[in-house]
Tab-separated table of C-alpha atoms in Angstrom:
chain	number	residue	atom	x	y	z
A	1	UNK	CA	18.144	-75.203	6.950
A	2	UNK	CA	17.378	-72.656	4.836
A	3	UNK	CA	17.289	-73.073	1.059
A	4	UNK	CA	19.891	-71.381	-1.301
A	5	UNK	CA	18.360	-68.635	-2.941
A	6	UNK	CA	18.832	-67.531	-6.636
A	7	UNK	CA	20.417	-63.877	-7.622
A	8	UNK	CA	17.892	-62.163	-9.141
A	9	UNK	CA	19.968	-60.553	-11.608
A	10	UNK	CA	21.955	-63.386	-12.704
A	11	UNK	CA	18.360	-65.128	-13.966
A	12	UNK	CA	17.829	-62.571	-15.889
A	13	UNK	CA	20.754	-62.361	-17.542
A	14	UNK	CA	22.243	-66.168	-17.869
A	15	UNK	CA	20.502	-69.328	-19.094
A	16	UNK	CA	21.936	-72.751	-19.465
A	17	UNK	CA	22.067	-75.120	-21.806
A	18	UNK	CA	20.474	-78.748	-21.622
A	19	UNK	CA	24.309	-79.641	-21.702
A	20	UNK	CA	24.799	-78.144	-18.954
A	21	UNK	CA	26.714	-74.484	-20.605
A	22	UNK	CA	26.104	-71.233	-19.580
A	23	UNK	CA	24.514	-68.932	-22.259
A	24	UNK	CA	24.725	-65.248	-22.242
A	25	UNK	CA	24.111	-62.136	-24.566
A	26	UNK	CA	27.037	-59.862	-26.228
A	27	UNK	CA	27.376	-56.225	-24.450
A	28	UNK	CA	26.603	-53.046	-26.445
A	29	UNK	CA	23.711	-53.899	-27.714
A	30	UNK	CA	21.360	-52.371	-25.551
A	31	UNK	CA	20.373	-48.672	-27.088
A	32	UNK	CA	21.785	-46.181	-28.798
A	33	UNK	CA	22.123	-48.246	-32.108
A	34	UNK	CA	21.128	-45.740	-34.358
A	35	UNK	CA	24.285	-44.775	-34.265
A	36	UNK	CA	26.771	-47.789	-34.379
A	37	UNK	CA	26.894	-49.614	-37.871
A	38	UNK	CA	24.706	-52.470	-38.772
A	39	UNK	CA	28.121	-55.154	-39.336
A	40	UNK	CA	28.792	-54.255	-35.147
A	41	UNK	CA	24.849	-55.018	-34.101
A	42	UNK	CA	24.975	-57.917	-36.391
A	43	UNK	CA	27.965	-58.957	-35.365
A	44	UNK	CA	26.488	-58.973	-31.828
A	45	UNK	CA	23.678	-60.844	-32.189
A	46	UNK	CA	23.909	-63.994	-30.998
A	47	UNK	CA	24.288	-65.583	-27.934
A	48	UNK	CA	28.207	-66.571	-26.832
A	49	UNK	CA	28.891	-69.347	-24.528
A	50	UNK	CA	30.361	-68.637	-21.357
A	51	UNK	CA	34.288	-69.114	-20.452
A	52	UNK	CA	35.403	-72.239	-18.495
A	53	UNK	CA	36.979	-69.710	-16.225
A	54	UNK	CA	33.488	-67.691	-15.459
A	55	UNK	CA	30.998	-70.618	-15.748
A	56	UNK	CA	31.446	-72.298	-12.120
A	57	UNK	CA	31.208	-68.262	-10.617
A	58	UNK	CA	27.608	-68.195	-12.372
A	59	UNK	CA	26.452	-71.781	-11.830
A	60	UNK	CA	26.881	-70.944	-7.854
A	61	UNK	CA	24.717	-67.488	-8.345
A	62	UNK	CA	21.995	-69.621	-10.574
A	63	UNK	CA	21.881	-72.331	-7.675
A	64	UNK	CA	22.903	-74.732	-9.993
């Protein structure tokens, strides 16, 4: 049987937690931030926990 592979793009964007939660980063914070105002890249910053709703969806693509 072969063994489930995992999606290459969903590695490099999701982690989990040693609880088990799925971490991810905030959107628009990629380039062009010369131009949006330090409070909105700060505000950004940190990683968000996944929704309840998405975290089984990623936890299948992560082969978790």
């Amino acid at each position: 049987m072969p063994k489930m592979k995992t999606h290459s793009g969903a590695k490099k964007r999701f982690r989990l937690t040693g609880s088990g939660k799925i971490v991810r980063r905030r959107a628009n914070r990629a380039h062009y931030n010369e131009h949006k105002p330090t409070t909105l890249t700060r505000r950004l910053a940190p990683d968000v926990v996944m929704s309840p709703s998405d975290t089984k969806k990623i936890k299948k693509l992560l082969a978790k």
